[in-house]
Structures are given as structure tokens and as C-alpha cells.
Short mmCIF file of C-alpha atoms and ligand atoms in Angstrom, two decimals:
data_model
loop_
_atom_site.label_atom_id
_atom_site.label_comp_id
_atom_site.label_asym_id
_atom_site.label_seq_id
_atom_site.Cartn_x
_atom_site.Cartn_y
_atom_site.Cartn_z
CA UNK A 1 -17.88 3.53 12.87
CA UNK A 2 -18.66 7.09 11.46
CA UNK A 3 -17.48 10.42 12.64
CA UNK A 4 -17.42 14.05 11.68
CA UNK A 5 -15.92 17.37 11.39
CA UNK A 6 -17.63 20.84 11.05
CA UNK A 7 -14.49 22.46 8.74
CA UNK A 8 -14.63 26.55 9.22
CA UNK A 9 -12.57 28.84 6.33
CA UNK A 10 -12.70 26.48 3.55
CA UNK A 11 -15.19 26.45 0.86
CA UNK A 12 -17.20 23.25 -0.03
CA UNK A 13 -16.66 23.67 -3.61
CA UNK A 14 -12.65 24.19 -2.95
CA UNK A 15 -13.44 20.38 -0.85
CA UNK A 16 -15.08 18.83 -3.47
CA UNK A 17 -12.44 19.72 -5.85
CA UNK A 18 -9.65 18.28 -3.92
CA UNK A 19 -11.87 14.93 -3.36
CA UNK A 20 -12.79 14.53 -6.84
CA UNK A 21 -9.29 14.78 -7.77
CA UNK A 22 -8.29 12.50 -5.30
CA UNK A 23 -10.65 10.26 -6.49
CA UNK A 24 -9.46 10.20 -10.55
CA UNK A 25 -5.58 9.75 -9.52
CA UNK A 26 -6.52 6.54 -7.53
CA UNK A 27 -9.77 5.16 -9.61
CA UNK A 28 -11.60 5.55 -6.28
CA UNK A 29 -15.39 4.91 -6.96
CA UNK A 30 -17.34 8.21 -6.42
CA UNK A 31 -21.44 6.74 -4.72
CA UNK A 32 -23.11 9.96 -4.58
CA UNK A 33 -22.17 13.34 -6.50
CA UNK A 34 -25.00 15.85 -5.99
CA UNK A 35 -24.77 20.08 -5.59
CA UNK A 36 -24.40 19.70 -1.41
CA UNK A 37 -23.17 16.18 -1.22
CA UNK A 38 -19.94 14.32 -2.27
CA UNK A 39 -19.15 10.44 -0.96
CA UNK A 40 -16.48 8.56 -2.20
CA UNK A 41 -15.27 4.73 -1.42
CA UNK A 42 -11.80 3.75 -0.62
CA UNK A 43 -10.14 0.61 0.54
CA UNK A 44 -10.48 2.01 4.17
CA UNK A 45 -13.84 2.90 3.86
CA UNK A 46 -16.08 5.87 3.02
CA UNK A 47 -15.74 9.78 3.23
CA UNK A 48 -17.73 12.53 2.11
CA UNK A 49 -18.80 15.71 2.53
CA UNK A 50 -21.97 17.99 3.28
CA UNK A 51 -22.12 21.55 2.09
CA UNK A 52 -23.10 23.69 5.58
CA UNK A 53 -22.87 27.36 4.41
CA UNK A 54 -20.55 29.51 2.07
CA UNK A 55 -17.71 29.06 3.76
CA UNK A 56 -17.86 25.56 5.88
CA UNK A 57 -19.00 22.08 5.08
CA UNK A 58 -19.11 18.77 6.96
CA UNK A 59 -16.52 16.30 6.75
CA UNK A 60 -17.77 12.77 6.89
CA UNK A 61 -15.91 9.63 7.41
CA UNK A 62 -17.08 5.59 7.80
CA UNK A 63 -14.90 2.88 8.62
CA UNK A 64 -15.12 -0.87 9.54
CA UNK A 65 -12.93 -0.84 12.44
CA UNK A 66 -10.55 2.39 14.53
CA UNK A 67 -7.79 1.28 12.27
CA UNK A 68 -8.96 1.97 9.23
CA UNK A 69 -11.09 5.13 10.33
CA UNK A 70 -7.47 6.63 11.15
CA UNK A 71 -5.99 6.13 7.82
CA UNK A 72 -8.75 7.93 6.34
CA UNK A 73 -9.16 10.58 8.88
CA UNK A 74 -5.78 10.99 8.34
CA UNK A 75 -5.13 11.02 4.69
CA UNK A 76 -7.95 13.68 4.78
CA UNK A 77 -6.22 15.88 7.31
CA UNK A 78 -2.68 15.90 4.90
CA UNK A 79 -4.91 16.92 1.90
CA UNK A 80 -6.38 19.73 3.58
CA UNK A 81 -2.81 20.65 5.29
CA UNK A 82 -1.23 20.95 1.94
CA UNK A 83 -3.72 23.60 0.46
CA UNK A 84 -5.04 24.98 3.92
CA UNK A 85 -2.50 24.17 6.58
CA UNK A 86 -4.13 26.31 9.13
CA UNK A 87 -7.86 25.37 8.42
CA UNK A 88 -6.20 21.69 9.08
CA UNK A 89 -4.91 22.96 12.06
CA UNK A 90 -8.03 23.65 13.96
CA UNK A 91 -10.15 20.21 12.72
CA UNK A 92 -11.71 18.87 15.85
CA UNK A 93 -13.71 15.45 15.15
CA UNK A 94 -17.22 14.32 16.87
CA UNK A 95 -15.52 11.42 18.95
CA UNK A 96 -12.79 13.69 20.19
CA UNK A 97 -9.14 12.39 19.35
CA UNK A 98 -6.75 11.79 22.41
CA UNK A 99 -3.70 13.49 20.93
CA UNK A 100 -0.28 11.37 22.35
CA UNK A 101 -1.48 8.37 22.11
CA UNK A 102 0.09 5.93 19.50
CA UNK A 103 -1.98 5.64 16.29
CA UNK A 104 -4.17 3.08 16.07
CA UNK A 105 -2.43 1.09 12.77
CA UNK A 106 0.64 1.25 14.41
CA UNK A 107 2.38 -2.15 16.47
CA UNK A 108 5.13 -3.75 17.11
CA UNK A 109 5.95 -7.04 16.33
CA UNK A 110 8.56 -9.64 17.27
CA UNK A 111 10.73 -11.10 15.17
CA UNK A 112 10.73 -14.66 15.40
CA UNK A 113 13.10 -15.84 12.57
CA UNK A 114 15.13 -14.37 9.63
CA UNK A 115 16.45 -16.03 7.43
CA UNK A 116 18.36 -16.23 3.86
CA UNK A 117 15.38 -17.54 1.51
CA UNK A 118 17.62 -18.13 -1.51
CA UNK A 119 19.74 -15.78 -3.27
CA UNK A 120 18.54 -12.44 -3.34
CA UNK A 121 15.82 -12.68 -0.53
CA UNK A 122 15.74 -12.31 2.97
CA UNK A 123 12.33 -13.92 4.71
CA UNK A 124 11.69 -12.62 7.85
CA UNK A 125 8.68 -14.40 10.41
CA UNK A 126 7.09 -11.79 12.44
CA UNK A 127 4.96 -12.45 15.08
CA UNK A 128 2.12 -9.73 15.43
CA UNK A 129 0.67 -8.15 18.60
CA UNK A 130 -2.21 -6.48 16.58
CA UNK A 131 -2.92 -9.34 13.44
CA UNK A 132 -6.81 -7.89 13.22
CA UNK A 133 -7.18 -6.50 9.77
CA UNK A 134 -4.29 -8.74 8.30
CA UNK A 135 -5.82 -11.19 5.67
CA UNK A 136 -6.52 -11.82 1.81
CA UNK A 137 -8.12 -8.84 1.33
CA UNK A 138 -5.00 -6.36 2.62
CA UNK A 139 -1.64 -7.77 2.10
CA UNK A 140 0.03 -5.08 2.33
CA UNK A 141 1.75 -2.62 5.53
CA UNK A 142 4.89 -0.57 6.73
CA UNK A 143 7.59 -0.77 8.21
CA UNK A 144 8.64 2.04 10.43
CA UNK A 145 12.46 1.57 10.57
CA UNK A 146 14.86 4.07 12.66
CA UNK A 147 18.43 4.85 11.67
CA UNK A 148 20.36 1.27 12.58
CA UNK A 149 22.66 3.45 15.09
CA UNK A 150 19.35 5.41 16.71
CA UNK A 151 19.56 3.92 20.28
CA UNK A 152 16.65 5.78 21.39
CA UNK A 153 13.68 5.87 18.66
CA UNK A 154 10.77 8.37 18.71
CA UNK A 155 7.58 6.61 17.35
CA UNK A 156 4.79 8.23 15.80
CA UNK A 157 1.85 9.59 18.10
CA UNK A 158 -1.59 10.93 17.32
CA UNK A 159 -2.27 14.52 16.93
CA UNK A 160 -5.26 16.23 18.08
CA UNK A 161 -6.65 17.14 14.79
CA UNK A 162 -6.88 13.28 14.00
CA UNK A 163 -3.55 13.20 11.79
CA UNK A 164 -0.56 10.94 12.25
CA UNK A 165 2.58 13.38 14.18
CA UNK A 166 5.55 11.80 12.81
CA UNK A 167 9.18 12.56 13.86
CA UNK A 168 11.74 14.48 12.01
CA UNK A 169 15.27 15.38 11.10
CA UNK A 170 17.57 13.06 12.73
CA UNK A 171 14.41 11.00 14.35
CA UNK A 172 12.88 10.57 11.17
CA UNK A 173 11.61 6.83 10.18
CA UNK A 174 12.05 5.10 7.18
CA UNK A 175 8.95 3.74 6.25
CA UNK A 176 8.92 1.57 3.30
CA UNK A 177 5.44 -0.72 2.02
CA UNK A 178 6.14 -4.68 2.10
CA UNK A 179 3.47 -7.89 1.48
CA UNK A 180 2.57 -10.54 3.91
CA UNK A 181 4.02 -13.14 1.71
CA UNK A 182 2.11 -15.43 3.94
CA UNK A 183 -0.25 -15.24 7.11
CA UNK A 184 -0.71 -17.84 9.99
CA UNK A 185 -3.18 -16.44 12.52
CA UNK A 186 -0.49 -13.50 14.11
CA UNK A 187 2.27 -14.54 11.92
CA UNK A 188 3.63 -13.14 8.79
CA UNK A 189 6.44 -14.00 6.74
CA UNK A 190 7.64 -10.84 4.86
CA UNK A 191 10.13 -11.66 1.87
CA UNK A 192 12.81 -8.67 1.73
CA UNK A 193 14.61 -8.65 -1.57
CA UNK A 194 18.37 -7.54 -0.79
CA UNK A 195 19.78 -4.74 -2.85
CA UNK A 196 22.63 -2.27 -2.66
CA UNK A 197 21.74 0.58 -0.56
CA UNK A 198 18.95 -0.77 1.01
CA UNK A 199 17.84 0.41 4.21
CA UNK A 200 15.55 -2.63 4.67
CA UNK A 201 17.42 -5.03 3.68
CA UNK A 202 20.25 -4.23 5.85
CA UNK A 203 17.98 -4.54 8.96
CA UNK A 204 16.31 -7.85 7.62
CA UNK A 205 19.96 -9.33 7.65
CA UNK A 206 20.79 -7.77 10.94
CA UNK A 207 17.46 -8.26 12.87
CA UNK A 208 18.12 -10.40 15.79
CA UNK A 209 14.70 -13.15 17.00
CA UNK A 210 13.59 -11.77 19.90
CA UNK A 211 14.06 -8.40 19.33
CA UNK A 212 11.03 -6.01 17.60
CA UNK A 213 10.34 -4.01 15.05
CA UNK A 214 7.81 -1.46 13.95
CA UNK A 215 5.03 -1.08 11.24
CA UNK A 216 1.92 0.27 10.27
CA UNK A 217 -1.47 -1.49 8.54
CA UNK A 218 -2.16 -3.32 6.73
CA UNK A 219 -3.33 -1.54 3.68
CA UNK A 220 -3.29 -1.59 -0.14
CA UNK A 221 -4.76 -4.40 -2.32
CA UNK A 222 -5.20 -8.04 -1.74
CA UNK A 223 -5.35 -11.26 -3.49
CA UNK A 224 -7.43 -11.73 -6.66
CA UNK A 225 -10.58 -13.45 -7.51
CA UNK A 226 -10.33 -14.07 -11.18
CA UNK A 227 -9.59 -17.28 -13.52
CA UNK A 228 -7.83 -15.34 -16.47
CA UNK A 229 -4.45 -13.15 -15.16
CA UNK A 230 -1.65 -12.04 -16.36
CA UNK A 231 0.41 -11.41 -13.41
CA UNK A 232 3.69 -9.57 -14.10
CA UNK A 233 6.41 -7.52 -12.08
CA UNK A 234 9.93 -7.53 -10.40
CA UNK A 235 12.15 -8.98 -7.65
CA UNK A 236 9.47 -6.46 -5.33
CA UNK A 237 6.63 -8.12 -6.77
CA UNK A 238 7.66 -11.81 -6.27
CA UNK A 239 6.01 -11.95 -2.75
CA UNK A 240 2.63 -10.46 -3.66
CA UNK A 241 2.75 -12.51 -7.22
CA UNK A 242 3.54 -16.01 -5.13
CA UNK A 243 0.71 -15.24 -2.34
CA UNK A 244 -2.11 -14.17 -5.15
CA UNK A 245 -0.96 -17.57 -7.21
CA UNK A 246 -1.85 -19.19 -3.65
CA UNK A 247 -5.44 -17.82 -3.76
CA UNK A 248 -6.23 -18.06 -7.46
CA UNK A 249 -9.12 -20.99 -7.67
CA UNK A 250 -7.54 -24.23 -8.94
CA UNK A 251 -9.01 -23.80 -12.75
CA UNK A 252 -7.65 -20.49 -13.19
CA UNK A 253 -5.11 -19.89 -16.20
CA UNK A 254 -2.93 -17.16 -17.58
CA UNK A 255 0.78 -16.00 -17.71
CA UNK A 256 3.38 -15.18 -15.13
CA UNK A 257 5.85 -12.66 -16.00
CA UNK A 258 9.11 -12.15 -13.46
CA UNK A 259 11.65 -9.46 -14.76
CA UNK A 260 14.61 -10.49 -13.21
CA UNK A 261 17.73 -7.52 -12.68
CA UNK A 262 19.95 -10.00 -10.03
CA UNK A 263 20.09 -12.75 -12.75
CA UNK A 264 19.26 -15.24 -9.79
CA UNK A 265 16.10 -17.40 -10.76
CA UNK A 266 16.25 -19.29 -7.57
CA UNK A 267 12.87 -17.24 -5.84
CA UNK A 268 10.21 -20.32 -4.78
CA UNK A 269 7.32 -18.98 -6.95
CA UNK A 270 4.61 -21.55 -6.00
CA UNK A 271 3.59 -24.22 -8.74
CA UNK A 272 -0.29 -23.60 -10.62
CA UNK A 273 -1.15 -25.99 -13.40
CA UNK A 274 -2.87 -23.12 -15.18
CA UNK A 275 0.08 -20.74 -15.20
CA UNK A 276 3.05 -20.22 -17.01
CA UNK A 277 6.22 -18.57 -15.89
CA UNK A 278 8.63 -17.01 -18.00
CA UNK A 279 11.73 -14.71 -16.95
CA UNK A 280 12.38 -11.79 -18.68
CA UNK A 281 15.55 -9.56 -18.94
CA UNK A 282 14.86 -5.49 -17.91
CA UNK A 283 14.67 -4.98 -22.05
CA UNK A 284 12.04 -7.47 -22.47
CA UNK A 285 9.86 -6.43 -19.69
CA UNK A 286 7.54 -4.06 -21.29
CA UNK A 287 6.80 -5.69 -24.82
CA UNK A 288 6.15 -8.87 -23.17
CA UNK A 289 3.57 -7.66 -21.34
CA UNK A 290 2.29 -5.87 -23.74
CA UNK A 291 1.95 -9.05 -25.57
CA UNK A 292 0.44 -10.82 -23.00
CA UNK A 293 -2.11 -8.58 -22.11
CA UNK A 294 -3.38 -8.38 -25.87
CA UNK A 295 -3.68 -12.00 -25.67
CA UNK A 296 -5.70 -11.83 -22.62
CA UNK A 297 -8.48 -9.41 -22.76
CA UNK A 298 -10.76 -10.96 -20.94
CA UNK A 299 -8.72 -11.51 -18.04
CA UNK A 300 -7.57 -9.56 -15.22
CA UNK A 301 -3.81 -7.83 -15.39
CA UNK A 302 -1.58 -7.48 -12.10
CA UNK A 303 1.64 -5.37 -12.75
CA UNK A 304 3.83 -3.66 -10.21
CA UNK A 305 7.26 -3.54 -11.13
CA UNK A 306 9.96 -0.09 -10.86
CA UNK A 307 8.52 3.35 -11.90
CA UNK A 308 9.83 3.53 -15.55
CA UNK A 309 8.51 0.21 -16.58
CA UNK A 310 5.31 1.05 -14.94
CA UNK A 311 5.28 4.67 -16.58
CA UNK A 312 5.57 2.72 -20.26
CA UNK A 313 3.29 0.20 -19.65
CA UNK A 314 0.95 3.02 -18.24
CA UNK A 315 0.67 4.37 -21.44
CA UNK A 316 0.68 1.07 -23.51
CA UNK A 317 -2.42 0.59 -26.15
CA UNK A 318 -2.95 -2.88 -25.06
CA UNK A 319 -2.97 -2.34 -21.12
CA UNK A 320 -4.86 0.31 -21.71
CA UNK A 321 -7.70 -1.48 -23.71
CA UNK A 322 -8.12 -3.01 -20.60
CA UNK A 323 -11.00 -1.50 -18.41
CA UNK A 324 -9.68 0.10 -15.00
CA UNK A 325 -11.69 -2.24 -13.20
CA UNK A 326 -9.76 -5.45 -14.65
CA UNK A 327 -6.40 -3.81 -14.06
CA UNK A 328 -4.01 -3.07 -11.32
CA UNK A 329 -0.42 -1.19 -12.63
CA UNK A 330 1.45 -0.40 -9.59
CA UNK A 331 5.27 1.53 -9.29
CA UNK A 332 7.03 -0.24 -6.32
CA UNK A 333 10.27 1.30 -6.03
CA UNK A 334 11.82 4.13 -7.93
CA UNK A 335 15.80 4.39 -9.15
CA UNK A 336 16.95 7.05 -7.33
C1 FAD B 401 2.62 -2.39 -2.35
C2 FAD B 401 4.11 -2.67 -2.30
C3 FAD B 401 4.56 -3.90 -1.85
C4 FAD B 401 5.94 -4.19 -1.79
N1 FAD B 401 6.34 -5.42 -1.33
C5 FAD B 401 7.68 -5.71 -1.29
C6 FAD B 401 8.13 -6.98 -0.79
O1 FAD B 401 7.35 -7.82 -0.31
N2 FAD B 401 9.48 -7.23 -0.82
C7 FAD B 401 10.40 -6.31 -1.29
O2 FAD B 401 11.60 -6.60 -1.29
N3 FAD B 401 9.98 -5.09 -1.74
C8 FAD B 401 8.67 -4.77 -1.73
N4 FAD B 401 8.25 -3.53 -2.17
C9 FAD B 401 9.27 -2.58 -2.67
C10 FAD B 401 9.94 -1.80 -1.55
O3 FAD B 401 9.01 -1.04 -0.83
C11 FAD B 401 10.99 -0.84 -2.17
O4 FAD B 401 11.96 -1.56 -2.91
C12 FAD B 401 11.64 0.03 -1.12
O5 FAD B 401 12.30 1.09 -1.75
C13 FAD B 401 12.65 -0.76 -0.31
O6 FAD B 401 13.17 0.10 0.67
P1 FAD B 401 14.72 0.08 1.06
O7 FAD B 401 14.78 0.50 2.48
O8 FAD B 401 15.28 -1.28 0.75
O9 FAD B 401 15.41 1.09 0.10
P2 FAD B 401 15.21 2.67 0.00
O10 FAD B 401 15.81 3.35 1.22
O11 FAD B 401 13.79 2.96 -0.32
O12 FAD B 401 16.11 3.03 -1.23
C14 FAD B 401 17.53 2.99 -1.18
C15 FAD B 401 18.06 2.86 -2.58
O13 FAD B 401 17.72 1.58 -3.09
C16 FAD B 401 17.07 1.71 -4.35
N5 FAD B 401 16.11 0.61 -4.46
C17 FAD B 401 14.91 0.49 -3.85
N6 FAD B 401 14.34 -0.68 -4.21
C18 FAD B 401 15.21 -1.29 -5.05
C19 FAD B 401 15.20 -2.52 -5.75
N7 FAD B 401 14.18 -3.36 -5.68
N8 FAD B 401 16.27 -2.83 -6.52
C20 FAD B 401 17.34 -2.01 -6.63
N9 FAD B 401 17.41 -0.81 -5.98
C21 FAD B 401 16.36 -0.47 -5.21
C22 FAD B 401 16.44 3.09 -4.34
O14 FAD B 401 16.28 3.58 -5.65
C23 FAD B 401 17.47 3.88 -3.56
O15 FAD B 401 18.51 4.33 -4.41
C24 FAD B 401 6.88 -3.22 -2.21
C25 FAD B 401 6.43 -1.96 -2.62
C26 FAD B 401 5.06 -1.69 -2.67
C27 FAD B 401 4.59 -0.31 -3.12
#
């Protein structure tokens, strides 16, 4: 699916700009850069732009599927409302948006089970009314929580300039990223790990079967296709670490890495014969993957842990003698 937008009051070389930017901070490959004409891929699809005159250009966007043609559309809309909010305003798209509707990534789904997995982990079972577009390839969504004591939720609707109109103040939703942990047709099992203070946690542990719950995607990365890994991260990473250890192809080898803050080993990261697991303390986390990554230069690295380990190991000589296209460093939660 393609559509456009004829943007009025903003320059194409202010556009460009923004895209190109947008396109360094998340290693997005850039197909055509030419004096009128800017396209850039993304997981979601492909957007662009086309100069018209001095002070206008043509917004472009292609998408496999209305789902992912919204997150785009949509992503695009917030860039241009942060710089030009009332140039974002006015954007009116070729298929015509029907404002008030819900968006199109957005569903509810039922819980089916929840239950303690061991420990420090919650597994909830989720049955989906929308599973199209869940799979290997995105494992990844949102949930879209209200406050436990809102009786009366406001959900997120579509506005007529193609952007997502979310609630505020009091109505605002929490909306925290998770991983399909595993996927049966429309079922996913989601693996919450419970901390103190944690808004998602306390609803996994609460959620009654029956009853739903919210979310948007899927989005983000999926599993891997490579047979050299190191795969390291956190308690938040165990989910995505055990499904990609499902999909790696049965000669595959390399190292798994699992810092581990509750001191409870007891997560059921599957079995490989290729792999080996070690569990590190907080300290430890950053020179051993260091290490391990030296060792493996051929291979591919997977790394998503909390936003200071990820900041180090950002900057580390021997991740960073890795090429961008053999390496995925990801912050999943910060310490507030
Ligand atoms: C791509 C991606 C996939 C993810 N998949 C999973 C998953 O499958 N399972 C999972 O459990 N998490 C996962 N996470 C991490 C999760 O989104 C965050 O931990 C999120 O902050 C949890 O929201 P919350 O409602 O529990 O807490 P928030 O309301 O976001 O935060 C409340 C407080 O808890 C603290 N906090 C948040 N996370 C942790 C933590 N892990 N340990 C200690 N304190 C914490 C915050 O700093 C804050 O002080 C994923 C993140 C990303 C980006």
C-alpha cells in the first residue's frame, strides 16, 4: 500500500534533514539520496520524500499491510509536530484518514492464563483478536495499560492528520514494549519479569482469564538467522534471548550471557548444543561481553540489557569492531 501527502510551509531541505537524521540514530538504510528525492527503509516499510517547490515537498509512504502503514504515517506526523507543530496540523493524506476510529495496530486480547513461571516471572497466555503481523520476523508489541483503579478507560483513536490521539493526564496509558516469548497461531505467551514498582507486573499478577487487555503491534526486531552469536542481556531480555535460541538452525554456536540482579537462576532458558550459558553478576556484565564479542568476530552480537550497561558497551572497542549490520545493542528499561 502507498500513500501521500502534499506538505505546505515546510522546506524540503528542512525534511530531508530531519529524515537523514532519523535515519543515522536508528541505522535505517537510506535506497535513494538524490537533490529532489530522499527514500529510506524501516522495519515498517518505506518513506520518502519528493521536492515540489521552495516551500512544499511530497511525503511518501509504502507499507505491506494498514498496520504497518500507520506506524509510519505516524512516526512521520510526531517528527514533523515536534519542529512544525502547525504544518503537522494541517497534513491531509491521498486515502483520506477517518479520524475516531481506533488505530489500526491497536487490539484487544483475552487473557487466557497467568501464571507464576518460576521465581521472578510472570507468563501470561493471551489470546489475540488481530494475530496478522505477529511472527519471527516482529516479536515485539505494547501494552496499553490504564491506571489499575481507572474503571472507565479512554483508548487511543486516530486523528485526522494520520497520527495516533492518545489520552492524557489522569487517562493517560502506560505503554510499556514486551516479546512474544512464544506464538501459536492467535496465541502468545508474554513472560513479565516482576520487579518493585512495576506497573506491569502488578497487572500480570492481578489479571483475571477472561478478562482483556490492550496493546499495540507488533513491532521491533525478530529472531536471528545466523550460526555464530553472542547473545547477552538481563532478566528483560530472557524472553527474546529463549525465543531467538528457538529459531537459531541446529549447527549454530556461540555464547549466552544472562546478567542476573534477582539472584534467582531458575528462568527456563531453552537447551542448544551449540551454546553456552553463563550467569553473570551486574559487575561482570560489561567485560564479559566485551570478551565475548572479541572472541567472536565473525558472528552476530544480540545485547539488550538496562541503559547504563548498554551506554558502556555502546562505546566498547570490541562491540564496536563489529559492523552495524552484525550487531543489535538495545536499552530495555532505564533506573529511574
Ligand atoms: C524490545 C523490548 C522488549 C522487552 N521485553 C520484555 C519482556 O518480554 N519481559 C519483561 O519483563 N520486560 C521486557 N522489556 C522491558 C520492559 O519494557 C521494561 O522493564 C518496562 O519498564 C517495564 O514496565 P513496568 O510497567 O514494569 O515498569 P515502569 O512503570 O516502566 O517503571 C517503574 C519502575 O520500575 C523500574 N524498572 C523497570 N524495569 C525494571 C527492571 N527490569 N528491573 C528493575 N526495575 C525496573 C523503572 O526504572 C521504574 O523505576 C522489554 C523492553 C524492550 C525495549
Amino acid at each position: 500500500m502507498k500513500v501521500y501527502s502534499d506538505i505546505e510551509g515546510m522546506g524540503f531541505s528542512a525534511m530531508r534533514m530531519l529524515m537523514l537524521n532519523e535515519a543515522a540514530e536508528h541505522e535505517l538504510p537510506v535506497l535513494q539520496e538524490e537533490a529532489n528525492q530522499l527514500r529510506i527503509q524501516s522495519d515498517y516499510g518505506v518513506f520518502g520524500i519528493a521536492r515540489r517547490d521552495r516551500n512544499g515537498f511530497r511525503l511518501e509512504v509504502e507499507a505491506d499491510g494498514v498496520s504497518n502503514l500507520h506506524v509510519l504515517r505516524d512516526s512521520l506526523v510526531a517528527h514533523i509536530s515536534h519542529v512544525q507543530p502547525d504544518v503537522a496540523a494541517q497534513i491531509a493524506w491521498s486515502d483520506t484518514v477517518q479520524s475516531g476510529l481506533r488505530p489500526p495496530n491497536f487490539q484487544f486480547a483475552e487473557i487466557k492464563t497467568t501464571t507464576r513461571l518460576c521465581a521472578s516471572f510472570q507468563r501470561v497466555t493471551l489470546t489475540l483478536s488481530k494475530p496478522d503481523g505477529f511472527g519471527d520476523h516482529v516479536i515485539h508489541f505494547r501494552f496499553v495499560l490504564p491506571r489499575l483503579d481507572d474503571s472507565a478507560p479512554e483508548w487511543p483513536t486516530l486523528a485526522s492528520n494520520g497520527s495516533t490521539r492518545w489520552p492524557a493526564g489522569a487517562k493517560a496509558l502506560h505503554r510499556p514494549v514486551y516479546t512474544a516469548r512464544a506464538h501459536r497461531g492467535d496465541e502468545i505467551d508474554v513472560d513479565v519479569f516482576v520487579h518493585a514498582g512495576g506497573r506491569t507486573s502488578e497487572w500480570a499478577v492481578a489479571a483475571a482469564p477472561g478478562t482483556s487487555v490492550a496493546l499495540v503491534g507488533p513491532g521491533g526486531g525478530g529472531i536471528l538467522d545466523a550460526c555464530r552469536v553472542v547473545l547477552a542481556g538481563d532478566e528483560t531480555a530472557y524472553p527474546a534471548v529463549s525465543r531467538i535460541i528457538d529459531g537459531l538452525p541446529e549447527g549454530a554456536q556461540g555464547r549466552v550471557i544472562l546478567l542476573n540482579h534477582s539472584g534467582q537462576r531458575d528462568y527456563p532458558i531453552p537447551c542448544h548444543d551449540g551454546l553456552t550459558v553463563d550467569w553473570v553478576e551486574p559487575p561482570d556484565f560489561v567485560s564479559t561481553v566485551s570478551a565475548a564479542a572479541s572472541d567472536c568476530a565473525d558472528g552476530y552480537l544480540w545485547i539488550a540489557a538496562e541503559a547504563g550497561h548498554i551506554n558502556a558497551l555502546r562505546t566498547s572497542d570490541q562491540i564496536l569492531r563489529h559492523p552495524k549490520s552484525q550487531r543489535y545493542v538495545s536499552a530495555y528499561w532505564k533506573r529511574k
